[in-house]
Coordinates of C-alpha atoms in Angstrom, one line a residue:
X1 CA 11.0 -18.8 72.0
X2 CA 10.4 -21.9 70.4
X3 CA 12.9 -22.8 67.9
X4 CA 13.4 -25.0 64.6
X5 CA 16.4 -26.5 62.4
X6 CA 17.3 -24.0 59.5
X7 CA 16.6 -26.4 56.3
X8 CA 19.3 -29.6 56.7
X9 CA 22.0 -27.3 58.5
X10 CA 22.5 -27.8 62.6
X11 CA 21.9 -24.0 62.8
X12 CA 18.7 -23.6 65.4
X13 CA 16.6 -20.7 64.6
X14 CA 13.6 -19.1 66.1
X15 CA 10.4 -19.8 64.6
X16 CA 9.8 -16.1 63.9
X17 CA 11.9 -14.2 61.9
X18 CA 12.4 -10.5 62.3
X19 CA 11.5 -8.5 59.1
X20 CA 13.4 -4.8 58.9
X21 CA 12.0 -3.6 55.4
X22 CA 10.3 -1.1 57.5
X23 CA 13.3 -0.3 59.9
X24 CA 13.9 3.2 58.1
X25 CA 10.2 4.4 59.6
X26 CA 11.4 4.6 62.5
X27 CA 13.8 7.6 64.4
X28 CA 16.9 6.0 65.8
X29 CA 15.6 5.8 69.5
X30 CA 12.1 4.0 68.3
X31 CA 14.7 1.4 65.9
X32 CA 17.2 1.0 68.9
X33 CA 14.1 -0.1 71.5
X34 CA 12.3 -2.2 69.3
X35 CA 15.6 -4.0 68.1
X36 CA 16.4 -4.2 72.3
X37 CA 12.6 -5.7 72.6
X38 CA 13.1 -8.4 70.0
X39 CA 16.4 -9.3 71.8
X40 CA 14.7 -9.6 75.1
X41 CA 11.8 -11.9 73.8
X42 CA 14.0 -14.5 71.7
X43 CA 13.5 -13.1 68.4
X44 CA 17.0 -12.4 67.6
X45 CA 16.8 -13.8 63.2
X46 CA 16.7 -10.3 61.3
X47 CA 15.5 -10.9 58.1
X48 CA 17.3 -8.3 55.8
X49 CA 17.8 -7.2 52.0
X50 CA 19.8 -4.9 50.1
X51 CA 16.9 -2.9 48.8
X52 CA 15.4 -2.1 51.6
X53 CA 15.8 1.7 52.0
X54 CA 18.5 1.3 49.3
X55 CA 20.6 -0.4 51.7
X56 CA 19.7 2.1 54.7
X57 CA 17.8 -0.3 56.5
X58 CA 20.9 -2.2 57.1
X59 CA 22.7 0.8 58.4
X60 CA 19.8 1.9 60.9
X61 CA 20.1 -1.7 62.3
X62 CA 23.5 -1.8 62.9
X63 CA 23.5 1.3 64.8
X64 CA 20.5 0.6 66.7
X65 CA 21.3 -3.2 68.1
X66 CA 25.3 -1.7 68.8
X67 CA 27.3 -3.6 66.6
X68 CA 29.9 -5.2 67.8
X69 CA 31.4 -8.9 67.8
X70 CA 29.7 -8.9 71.3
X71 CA 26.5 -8.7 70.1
X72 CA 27.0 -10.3 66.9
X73 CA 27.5 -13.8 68.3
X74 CA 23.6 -13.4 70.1
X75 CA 21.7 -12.8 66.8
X76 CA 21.2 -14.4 63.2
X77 CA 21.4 -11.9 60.4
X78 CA 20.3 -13.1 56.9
X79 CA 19.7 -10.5 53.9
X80 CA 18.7 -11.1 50.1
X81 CA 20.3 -9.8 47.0
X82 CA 19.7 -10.4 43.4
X83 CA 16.6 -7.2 42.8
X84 CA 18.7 -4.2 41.1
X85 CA 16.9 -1.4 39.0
X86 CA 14.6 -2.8 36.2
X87 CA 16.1 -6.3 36.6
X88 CA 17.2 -9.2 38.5
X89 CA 20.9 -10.3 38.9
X90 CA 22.2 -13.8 39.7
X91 CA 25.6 -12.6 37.8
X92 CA 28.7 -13.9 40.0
X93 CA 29.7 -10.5 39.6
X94 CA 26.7 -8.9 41.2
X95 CA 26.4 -11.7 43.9
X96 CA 29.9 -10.3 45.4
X97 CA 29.4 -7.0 45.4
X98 CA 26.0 -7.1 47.0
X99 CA 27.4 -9.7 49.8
X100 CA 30.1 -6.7 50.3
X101 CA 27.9 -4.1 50.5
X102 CA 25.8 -5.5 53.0
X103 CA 28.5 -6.7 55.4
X104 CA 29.6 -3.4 55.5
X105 CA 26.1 -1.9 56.3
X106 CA 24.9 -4.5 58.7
X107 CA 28.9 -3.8 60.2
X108 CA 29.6 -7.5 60.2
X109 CA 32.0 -9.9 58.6
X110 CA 29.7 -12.6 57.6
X111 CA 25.9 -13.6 57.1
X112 CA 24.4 -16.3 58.8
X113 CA 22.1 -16.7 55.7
X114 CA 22.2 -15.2 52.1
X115 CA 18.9 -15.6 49.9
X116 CA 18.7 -14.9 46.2
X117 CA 15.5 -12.7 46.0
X118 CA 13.7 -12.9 43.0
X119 CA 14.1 -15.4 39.9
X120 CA 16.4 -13.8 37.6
X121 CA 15.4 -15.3 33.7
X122 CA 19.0 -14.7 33.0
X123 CA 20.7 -16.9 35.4
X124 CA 23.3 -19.5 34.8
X125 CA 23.7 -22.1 37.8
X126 CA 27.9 -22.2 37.0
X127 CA 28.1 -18.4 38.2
X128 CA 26.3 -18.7 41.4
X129 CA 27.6 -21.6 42.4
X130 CA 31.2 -19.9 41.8
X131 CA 29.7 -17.3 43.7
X132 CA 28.5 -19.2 46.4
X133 CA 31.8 -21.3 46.7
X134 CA 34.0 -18.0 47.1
X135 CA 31.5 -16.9 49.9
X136 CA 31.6 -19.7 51.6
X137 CA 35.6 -19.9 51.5
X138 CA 36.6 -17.0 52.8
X139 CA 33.7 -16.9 55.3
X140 CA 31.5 -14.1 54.2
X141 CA 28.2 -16.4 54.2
X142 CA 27.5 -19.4 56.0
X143 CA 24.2 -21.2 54.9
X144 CA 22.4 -20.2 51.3
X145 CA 19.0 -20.2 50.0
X146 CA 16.3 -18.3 47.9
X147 CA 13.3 -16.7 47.6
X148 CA 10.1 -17.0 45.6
X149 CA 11.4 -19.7 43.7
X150 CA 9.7 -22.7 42.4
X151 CA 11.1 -26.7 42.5
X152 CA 12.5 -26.4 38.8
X153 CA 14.2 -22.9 39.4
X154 CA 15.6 -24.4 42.6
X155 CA 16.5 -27.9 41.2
X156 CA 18.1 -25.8 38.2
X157 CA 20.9 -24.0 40.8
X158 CA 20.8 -27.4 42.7
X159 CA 22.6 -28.3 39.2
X160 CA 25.7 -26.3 39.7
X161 CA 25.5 -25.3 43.8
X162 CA 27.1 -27.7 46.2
X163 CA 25.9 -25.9 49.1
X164 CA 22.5 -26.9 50.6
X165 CA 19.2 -24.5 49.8
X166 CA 18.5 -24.1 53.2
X167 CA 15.2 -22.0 53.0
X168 CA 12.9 -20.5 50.7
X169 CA 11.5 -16.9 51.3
X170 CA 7.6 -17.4 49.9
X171 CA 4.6 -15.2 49.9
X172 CA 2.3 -16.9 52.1
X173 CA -0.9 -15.7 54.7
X174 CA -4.2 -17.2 55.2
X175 CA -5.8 -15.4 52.9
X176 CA -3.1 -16.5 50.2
X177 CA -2.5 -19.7 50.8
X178 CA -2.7 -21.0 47.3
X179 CA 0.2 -23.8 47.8
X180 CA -2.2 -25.3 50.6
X181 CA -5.2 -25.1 48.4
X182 CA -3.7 -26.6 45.5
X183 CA -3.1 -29.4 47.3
X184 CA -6.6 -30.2 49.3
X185 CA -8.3 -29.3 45.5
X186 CA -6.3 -31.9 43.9
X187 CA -7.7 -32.3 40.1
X188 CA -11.2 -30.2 41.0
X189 CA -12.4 -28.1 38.6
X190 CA -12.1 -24.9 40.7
X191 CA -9.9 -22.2 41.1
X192 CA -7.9 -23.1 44.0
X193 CA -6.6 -26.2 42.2
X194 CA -4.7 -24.3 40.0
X195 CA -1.1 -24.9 40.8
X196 CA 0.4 -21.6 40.4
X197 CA 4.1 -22.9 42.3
X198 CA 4.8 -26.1 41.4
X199 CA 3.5 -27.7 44.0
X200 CA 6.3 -26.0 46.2
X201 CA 5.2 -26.7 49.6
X202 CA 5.4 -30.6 49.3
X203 CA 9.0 -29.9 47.5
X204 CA 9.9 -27.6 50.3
X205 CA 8.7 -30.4 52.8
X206 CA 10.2 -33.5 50.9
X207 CA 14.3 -31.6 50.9
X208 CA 14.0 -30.3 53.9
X209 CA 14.0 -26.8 52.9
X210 CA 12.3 -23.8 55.5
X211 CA 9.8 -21.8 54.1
X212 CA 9.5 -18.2 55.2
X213 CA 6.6 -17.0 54.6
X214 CA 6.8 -13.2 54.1
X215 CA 3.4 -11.1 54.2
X216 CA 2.0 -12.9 56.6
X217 CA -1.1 -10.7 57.2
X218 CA -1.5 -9.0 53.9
X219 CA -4.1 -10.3 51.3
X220 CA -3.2 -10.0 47.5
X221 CA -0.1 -8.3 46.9
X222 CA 0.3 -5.5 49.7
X223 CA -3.0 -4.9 49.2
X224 CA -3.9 -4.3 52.8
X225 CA -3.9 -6.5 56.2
X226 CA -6.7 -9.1 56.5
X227 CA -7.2 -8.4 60.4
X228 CA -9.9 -6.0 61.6
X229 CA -10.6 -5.8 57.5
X230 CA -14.4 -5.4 56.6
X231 CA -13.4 -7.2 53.5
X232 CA -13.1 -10.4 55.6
X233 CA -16.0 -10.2 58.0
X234 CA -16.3 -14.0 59.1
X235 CA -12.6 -14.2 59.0
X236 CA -12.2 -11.8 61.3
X237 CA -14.8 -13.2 63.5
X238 CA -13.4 -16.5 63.7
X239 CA -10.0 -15.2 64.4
X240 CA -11.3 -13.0 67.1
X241 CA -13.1 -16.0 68.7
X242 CA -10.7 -17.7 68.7
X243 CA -8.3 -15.2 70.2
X244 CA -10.7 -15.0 73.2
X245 CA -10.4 -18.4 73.7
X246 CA -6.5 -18.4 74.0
X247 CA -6.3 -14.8 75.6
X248 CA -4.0 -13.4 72.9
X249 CA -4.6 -11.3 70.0
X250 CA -6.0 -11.8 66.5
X251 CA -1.8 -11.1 65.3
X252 CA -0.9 -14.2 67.7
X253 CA -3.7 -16.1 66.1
X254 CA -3.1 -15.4 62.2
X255 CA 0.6 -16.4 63.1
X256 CA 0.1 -19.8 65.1
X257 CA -2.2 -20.4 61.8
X258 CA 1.4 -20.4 59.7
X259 CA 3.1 -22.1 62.1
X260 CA 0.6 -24.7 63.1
X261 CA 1.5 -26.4 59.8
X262 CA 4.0 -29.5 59.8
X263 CA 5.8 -27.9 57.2
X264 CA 8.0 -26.0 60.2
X265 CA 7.7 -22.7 58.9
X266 CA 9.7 -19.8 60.0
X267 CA 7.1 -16.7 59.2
X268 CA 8.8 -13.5 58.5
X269 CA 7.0 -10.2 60.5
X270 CA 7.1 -6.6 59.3
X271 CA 5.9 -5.0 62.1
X272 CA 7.9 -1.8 63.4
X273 CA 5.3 -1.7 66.4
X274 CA 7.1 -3.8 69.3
X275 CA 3.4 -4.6 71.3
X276 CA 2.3 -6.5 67.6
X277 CA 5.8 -8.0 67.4
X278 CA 5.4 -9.0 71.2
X279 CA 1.8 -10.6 70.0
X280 CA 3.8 -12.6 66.7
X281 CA 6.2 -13.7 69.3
X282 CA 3.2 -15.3 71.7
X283 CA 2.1 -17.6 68.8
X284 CA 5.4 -19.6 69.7
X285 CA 3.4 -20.9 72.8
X286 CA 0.1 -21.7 71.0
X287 CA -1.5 -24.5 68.8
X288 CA -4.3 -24.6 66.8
X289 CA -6.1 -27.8 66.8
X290 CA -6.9 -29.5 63.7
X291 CA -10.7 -27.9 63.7
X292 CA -9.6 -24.5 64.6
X293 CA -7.4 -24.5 62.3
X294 CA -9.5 -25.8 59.2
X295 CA -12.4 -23.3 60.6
X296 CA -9.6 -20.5 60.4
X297 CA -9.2 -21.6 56.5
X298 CA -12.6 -21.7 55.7
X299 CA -13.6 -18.7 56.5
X300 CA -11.0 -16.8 54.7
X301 CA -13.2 -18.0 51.6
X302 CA -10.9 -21.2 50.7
X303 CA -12.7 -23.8 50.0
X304 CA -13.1 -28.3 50.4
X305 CA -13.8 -29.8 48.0

């Protein structure tokens, strides 16, 4: 599979990143052959947090990919912390314990990546960055970044944090692509001018920071998949089209759209079902041209102004 530098580190990733939030669905035989499936096409980034399941997501995957330092050296594990019961944590503190806990789960002695989930209102730069150095020192995490943060929230930890933001975890799809429209629809008096993000792709794009867009096929929020959706007729016939044209599926299609973008995107699948994984995989191989891909974003209803 194609692959792409992770933010301003020499770490070389896939360009699709393996999402387990779903991992508990599945019985151990179905986890252990679609973790053996991913292997065997390239997509070896697991994309991990320590809510998924209540941690049990990292524990199936660990038993089902065999782990062992053997294995551990051919795949890149990240995993987010930071969500906890009614609130967000960014305390130094919470950082530590979660970074723990998840080693132990994923039965490994460091991360490859550690994201900060959600914004916590509360945080204070000085802790994380304490937390982040002591992580760092003894080994436990190698490269750090967030997720669903804007410029200023990331220019705020930027403060205090020495270590490069090396990616940002975003919720991104064609049929939510506000951070493209805000920036075609610059100072129009329409909807998808309205800068919701702080114009977060271009910041993303300017400090070399990877977006990972999560939800890639879902419209509003987990609302429902866009694909084979009689909400999104001429979508979904543009797409197919298309599709036809390349010989792959509508999946491969609403994924090379993501990564068709100069922005080097690294989208994040959720898939349990190896065949659509297999199809998220292919859209390493194809790109969209500049029409196809403009006629992909006009028909999910965004508009040019």
């Amino acid at each position: 599979m194609r692959k792409i530098k992770l933010g301003t580190s020499s770490l070389e990733i896939p360009v699709i990143a393996v999402g387990c939030m779903r991992i508990n669905s599945l019985s151990a035989a179905e986890a252990e052959r679609f973790v053996q499936s991913a292997m065997e096409a390239g997509a070896n980034f697991f994309d991990h947090a320590d809510i998924y399941g209540n941690g049990t997501c990292e524990e199936i995957f660990a038993d089902a990919i065999h782990m062992n330092d053997g294995v551990r050296e051919k795949i890149i594990l990240q995993s987010k912390c930071g969500i906890r019961k009614g609130m967000f944590d960014f305390s130094k503190e919470h950082i530590l314990e979660s970074v723990d806990g998840i080693l132990k789960r994923l039965k490994t002695d460091y991360l490859d990546i550690l994201l900060l989930h959600r914004p916590d209102a509360l945080v204070e730069p000085e802790e994380v960055a304490e937390a982040f150095d002591l992580l760092e020192s003894s080994g436990k995490v190698r490269h750090f970044g967030v997720s669903n943060q804007n410029p200023l929230q990331i220019q705020l930890l930027k403060k205090a944090v020495k270590q490069p933001i090396v990616a940002n975890q975003l919720q991104l799809s064609i049929t939510n692509a506000n951070m493209i429209s805000n920036g075609i629809n610059v100072n129009m008096e329409n909807d998808s001018a309205l800068n919701r993000d702080g114009s977060i792709l271009d910041y993303c794009r300017l400090n070399d920071i990877t977006i990972q867009p999560w939800s890639p096929f879902q419209y509003g929020f987990f609302e429902g998949v866009f694909l084979g959706s009689d909400k999104f007729p001429e979508l979904n016939r543009v797409i197919d089209e298309i599709a036809a044209k390349y010989e792959v599926s509508n999946t491969t299609i609403a994924i090379a759209w993501l990564l068709r973008h100069p922005a080097r995107m690294q989208p994040v699948t959720g898939t349990m079902n190896t065949e659509r994984l297999l199809d998220c995989v292919k859209a390493s191989d194809v790109r969209l041209t500049r029409q196809e891909w403009y006629d992909i974003y006009r028909a999910a209803g965004n508009v040019l102004p």
